[in-house]
C-alpha cells in the first residue's frame, strides 16, 4: 500500500488483490455486456458482482469501511473491468470518483453516506450548475436537472453542482449531496455507445439539502481544501486527475479486449480475395495488429504515468502546479485518442463482419468512440489548456477543469 497508510487502520486488500478481483469478473462481465447494451443499463447481477468484490469502495475512507486505494489501483481495476465490459468499467470509475468527492465533505455528510453501508455508491456530475436554489434554515432547497449522470441507476447518492450564495458577493458553485431516493431519473440516455452506463438525467424537485451536505466546488477542484476538509485525506488535491482515471481505464480495457479478440480469431479467419491461408498469414494484418498493439500499450503506459504522478503528489501532500495539472488532462485525452485509433485499425483488419450486430467488436467500437469523446476529452480544450500552461499563461482562463 501507499506510504501514507497508518498502522492503526484496518487491513485492506492491496492493489494486486483488488486488480485480481476485477480480472476474475472479466468473463462474467463479457457475457453480460450485450444485455447491458440492449437494456441501456448494467444488469443487477453485474452491479452485485462488482459490489461484492469490493470494487465500489476503492476511494471510500478506510475509517468507514472503504479501501482508500491509490489512483494506480483505480486505473488498473477499471482496465480489467473494461476488458469485460466498457460500460461496467466506466460506471465503476465514476462511482469511485463520486465517493472520492464525498470523502472531502464534512464528517457528518460522510457518515450520512457510509455509516450504515460501506458499499454506498455516489453518482457525480460536473456539468453546468443548477441555479434554481432557495435558501432555507440550515441549508437550501434545490430544483433542477443534471444530464449525463453516469451511475445514477445504481447509486444511493448523487453529487451535482448548484449555484448558491454563501453570503455577500458573487454566488459560488457548490457540490450538493442528495439521496437518490429523493430524486427522479429521466430516461434520456439514447446513445450509440456506452449504452450500458445508463447516463440519464437526474431531476430534483424542491429537494432540501442541509448545509453539511454542501461543499464549495472550486477549492475541491483546485486542491485548495486545507481547513475545508479532513487534511489527512491524501487525495484532497487531485479531483481532476481522479475523475478521469476510471474513464480512461474503461476505454483502455475495451481497446485491449478488441485487440485480444481480433488476434485470437486470426488463425481461422480468411482474407477475402487473396491466397493467404488465414489472416495471421497476411503481412498487412500483422502490420495493423502491431500498430494497434503499440497504440494500446502506449495508452496504458500514459495512464500509469498519470496515476503515478497523482499518487506521488498525494503521498507528499503536494498540490500539483498548473502545468502538471494541464499535462494530465492533455495526456488523458491522448489516451482515449490512441484507443480510438487502435479500434479503427483492428476493425479494418478484422473485416466488415466486425460490424455485424452479433459481433462484440462493433459494441466495443461504439463504446470506445463515445467514451473517448466525453466532454473532458473533447473539443480541443485539453490541447488549448496544456498549450496555454506551457507558455506561462493561466489555463483556467479557458477551462476550470485543470
mmCIF file with all atom_site columns, N, CA and C in Angstrom, residues 90 94 126 148 150 243-244 247 329 333 336 340 368-379 382 401:
data_model
loop_
_atom_site.group_PDB
_atom_site.id
_atom_site.type_symbol
_atom_site.label_atom_id
_atom_site.label_alt_id
_atom_site.label_comp_id
_atom_site.label_asym_id
_atom_site.label_entity_id
_atom_site.label_seq_id
_atom_site.pdbx_PDB_ins_code
_atom_site.Cartn_x
_atom_site.Cartn_y
_atom_site.Cartn_z
_atom_site.occupancy
_atom_site.B_iso_or_equiv
_atom_site.pdbx_formal_charge
_atom_site.auth_seq_id
_atom_site.auth_comp_id
_atom_site.auth_asym_id
_atom_site.auth_atom_id
_atom_site.pdbx_PDB_model_num
ATOM 1  N N  . UNK A 1 90  ? -16.662 1.980  -16.891 1.00 0.00 ? 90  UNK A N  1
ATOM 2  C CA . UNK A 1 90  ? -16.991 3.411  -16.808 1.00 0.00 ? 90  UNK A CA 1
ATOM 3  C C  . UNK A 1 90  ? -17.758 3.696  -15.521 1.00 0.00 ? 90  UNK A C  1
ATOM 4  N N  . UNK A 1 94  ? -16.691 6.126  -12.385 1.00 0.00 ? 94  UNK A N  1
ATOM 5  C CA . UNK A 1 94  ? -17.473 7.303  -11.999 1.00 0.00 ? 94  UNK A CA 1
ATOM 6  C C  . UNK A 1 94  ? -17.941 7.197  -10.553 1.00 0.00 ? 94  UNK A C  1
ATOM 7  N N  . UNK A 1 126 ? -20.275 16.810 -13.252 1.00 0.00 ? 126 UNK A N  1
ATOM 8  C CA . UNK A 1 126 ? -19.515 18.057 -13.192 1.00 0.00 ? 126 UNK A CA 1
ATOM 9  C C  . UNK A 1 126 ? -19.973 19.040 -14.266 1.00 0.00 ? 126 UNK A C  1
ATOM 10 N N  . UNK A 1 148 ? -26.578 13.471 -18.215 1.00 0.00 ? 148 UNK A N  1
ATOM 11 C CA . UNK A 1 148 ? -25.376 12.638 -18.349 1.00 0.00 ? 148 UNK A CA 1
ATOM 12 C C  . UNK A 1 148 ? -24.852 12.169 -16.996 1.00 0.00 ? 148 UNK A C  1
ATOM 13 N N  . UNK A 1 150 ? -23.866 9.508  -15.191 1.00 0.00 ? 150 UNK A N  1
ATOM 14 C CA . UNK A 1 150 ? -23.424 8.114  -15.172 1.00 0.00 ? 150 UNK A CA 1
ATOM 15 C C  . UNK A 1 150 ? -23.490 7.566  -13.747 1.00 0.00 ? 150 UNK A C  1
ATOM 16 N N  . UNK A 1 243 ? -10.942 12.038 -11.334 1.00 0.00 ? 243 UNK A N  1
ATOM 17 C CA . UNK A 1 243 ? -12.183 11.918 -12.092 1.00 0.00 ? 243 UNK A CA 1
ATOM 18 C C  . UNK A 1 243 ? -11.954 11.240 -13.437 1.00 0.00 ? 243 UNK A C  1
ATOM 19 N N  . UNK A 1 244 ? -10.831 11.496 -14.081 1.00 0.00 ? 244 UNK A N  1
ATOM 20 C CA . UNK A 1 244 ? -10.602 10.946 -15.422 1.00 0.00 ? 244 UNK A CA 1
ATOM 21 C C  . UNK A 1 244 ? -10.052 9.524  -15.404 1.00 0.00 ? 244 UNK A C  1
ATOM 22 N N  . UNK A 1 247 ? -12.455 6.669  -16.246 1.00 0.00 ? 247 UNK A N  1
ATOM 23 C CA . UNK A 1 247 ? -12.933 6.799  -17.620 1.00 0.00 ? 247 UNK A CA 1
ATOM 24 C C  . UNK A 1 247 ? -11.899 6.278  -18.609 1.00 0.00 ? 247 UNK A C  1
ATOM 25 N N  . UNK A 1 329 ? -4.513  16.398 -17.957 1.00 0.00 ? 329 UNK A N  1
ATOM 26 C CA . UNK A 1 329 ? -5.732  16.436 -18.765 1.00 0.00 ? 329 UNK A CA 1
ATOM 27 C C  . UNK A 1 329 ? -5.414  16.170 -20.239 1.00 0.00 ? 329 UNK A C  1
ATOM 28 N N  . UNK A 1 333 ? -6.584  12.789 -22.480 1.00 0.00 ? 333 UNK A N  1
ATOM 29 C CA . UNK A 1 333 ? -7.210  12.919 -23.797 1.00 0.00 ? 333 UNK A CA 1
ATOM 30 C C  . UNK A 1 333 ? -6.466  12.095 -24.832 1.00 0.00 ? 333 UNK A C  1
ATOM 31 N N  . UNK A 1 336 ? -7.305  8.381  -24.762 1.00 0.00 ? 336 UNK A N  1
ATOM 32 C CA . UNK A 1 336 ? -8.550  7.994  -25.431 1.00 0.00 ? 336 UNK A CA 1
ATOM 33 C C  . UNK A 1 336 ? -8.407  8.057  -26.950 1.00 0.00 ? 336 UNK A C  1
ATOM 34 N N  . UNK A 1 340 ? -9.022  4.938  -29.586 1.00 0.00 ? 340 UNK A N  1
ATOM 35 C CA . UNK A 1 340 ? -9.946  5.059  -30.715 1.00 0.00 ? 340 UNK A CA 1
ATOM 36 C C  . UNK A 1 340 ? -9.241  4.713  -32.016 1.00 0.00 ? 340 UNK A C  1
ATOM 37 N N  . UNK A 1 368 ? -15.940 2.718  -27.267 1.00 0.00 ? 368 UNK A N  1
ATOM 38 C CA . UNK A 1 368 ? -14.689 3.480  -27.244 1.00 0.00 ? 368 UNK A CA 1
ATOM 39 C C  . UNK A 1 368 ? -14.857 4.806  -27.975 1.00 0.00 ? 368 UNK A C  1
ATOM 40 N N  . UNK A 1 369 ? -15.602 4.805  -29.078 1.00 0.00 ? 369 UNK A N  1
ATOM 41 C CA . UNK A 1 369 ? -15.794 6.042  -29.816 1.00 0.00 ? 369 UNK A CA 1
ATOM 42 C C  . UNK A 1 369 ? -16.622 7.049  -29.042 1.00 0.00 ? 369 UNK A C  1
ATOM 43 N N  . UNK A 1 370 ? -17.618 6.595  -28.306 1.00 0.00 ? 370 UNK A N  1
ATOM 44 C CA . UNK A 1 370 ? -18.407 7.520  -27.491 1.00 0.00 ? 370 UNK A CA 1
ATOM 45 C C  . UNK A 1 370 ? -17.616 7.941  -26.247 1.00 0.00 ? 370 UNK A C  1
ATOM 46 N N  . UNK A 1 371 ? -17.024 6.970  -25.535 1.00 0.00 ? 371 UNK A N  1
ATOM 47 C CA . UNK A 1 371 ? -16.283 7.283  -24.316 1.00 0.00 ? 371 UNK A CA 1
ATOM 48 C C  . UNK A 1 371 ? -15.135 8.229  -24.553 1.00 0.00 ? 371 UNK A C  1
ATOM 49 N N  . UNK A 1 372 ? -14.457 8.092  -25.682 1.00 0.00 ? 372 UNK A N  1
ATOM 50 C CA . UNK A 1 372 ? -13.290 8.934  -25.971 1.00 0.00 ? 372 UNK A CA 1
ATOM 51 C C  . UNK A 1 372 ? -13.689 10.356 -26.348 1.00 0.00 ? 372 UNK A C  1
ATOM 52 N N  . UNK A 1 373 ? -15.004 10.567 -26.536 1.00 0.00 ? 373 UNK A N  1
ATOM 53 C CA . UNK A 1 373 ? -15.489 11.908 -26.858 1.00 0.00 ? 373 UNK A CA 1
ATOM 54 C C  . UNK A 1 373 ? -16.223 12.551 -25.684 1.00 0.00 ? 373 UNK A C  1
ATOM 55 N N  . UNK A 1 374 ? -15.987 12.044 -24.491 1.00 0.00 ? 374 UNK A N  1
ATOM 56 C CA . UNK A 1 374 ? -16.506 12.682 -23.283 1.00 0.00 ? 374 UNK A CA 1
ATOM 57 C C  . UNK A 1 374 ? -16.062 14.150 -23.279 1.00 0.00 ? 374 UNK A C  1
ATOM 58 N N  . UNK A 1 375 ? -16.892 15.011 -22.675 1.00 0.00 ? 375 UNK A N  1
ATOM 59 C CA . UNK A 1 375 ? -16.599 16.451 -22.689 1.00 0.00 ? 375 UNK A CA 1
ATOM 60 C C  . UNK A 1 375 ? -15.230 16.776 -22.115 1.00 0.00 ? 375 UNK A C  1
ATOM 61 N N  . UNK A 1 376 ? -14.761 15.986 -21.158 1.00 0.00 ? 376 UNK A N  1
ATOM 62 C CA . UNK A 1 376 ? -13.452 16.245 -20.565 1.00 0.00 ? 376 UNK A CA 1
ATOM 63 C C  . UNK A 1 376 ? -12.300 16.013 -21.515 1.00 0.00 ? 376 UNK A C  1
ATOM 64 N N  . UNK A 1 377 ? -12.569 15.266 -22.611 1.00 0.00 ? 377 UNK A N  1
ATOM 65 C CA . UNK A 1 377 ? -11.511 14.925 -23.563 1.00 0.00 ? 377 UNK A CA 1
ATOM 66 C C  . UNK A 1 377 ? -11.664 15.652 -24.899 1.00 0.00 ? 377 UNK A C  1
ATOM 67 N N  . UNK A 1 378 ? -12.764 16.395 -25.106 1.00 0.00 ? 378 UNK A N  1
ATOM 68 C CA . UNK A 1 378 ? -13.102 16.810 -26.453 1.00 0.00 ? 378 UNK A CA 1
ATOM 69 C C  . UNK A 1 378 ? -12.998 18.286 -26.746 1.00 0.00 ? 378 UNK A C  1
ATOM 70 N N  . UNK A 1 379 ? -13.383 18.625 -27.985 1.00 0.00 ? 379 UNK A N  1
ATOM 71 C CA . UNK A 1 379 ? -13.484 19.998 -28.490 1.00 0.00 ? 379 UNK A CA 1
ATOM 72 C C  . UNK A 1 379 ? -12.146 20.729 -28.520 1.00 0.00 ? 379 UNK A C  1
ATOM 73 N N  . UNK A 1 382 ? -8.549  20.336 -24.045 1.00 0.00 ? 382 UNK A N  1
ATOM 74 C CA . UNK A 1 382 ? -7.344  19.890 -23.327 1.00 0.00 ? 382 UNK A CA 1
ATOM 75 C C  . UNK A 1 382 ? -6.052  20.361 -23.984 1.00 0.00 ? 382 UNK A C  1
ATOM 76 N N  . UNK A 1 401 ? -11.439 23.093 -15.413 1.00 0.00 ? 401 UNK A N  1
ATOM 77 C CA . UNK A 1 401 ? -11.109 21.688 -15.150 1.00 0.00 ? 401 UNK A CA 1
ATOM 78 C C  . UNK A 1 401 ? -9.623  21.436 -15.328 1.00 0.00 ? 401 UNK A C  1
#
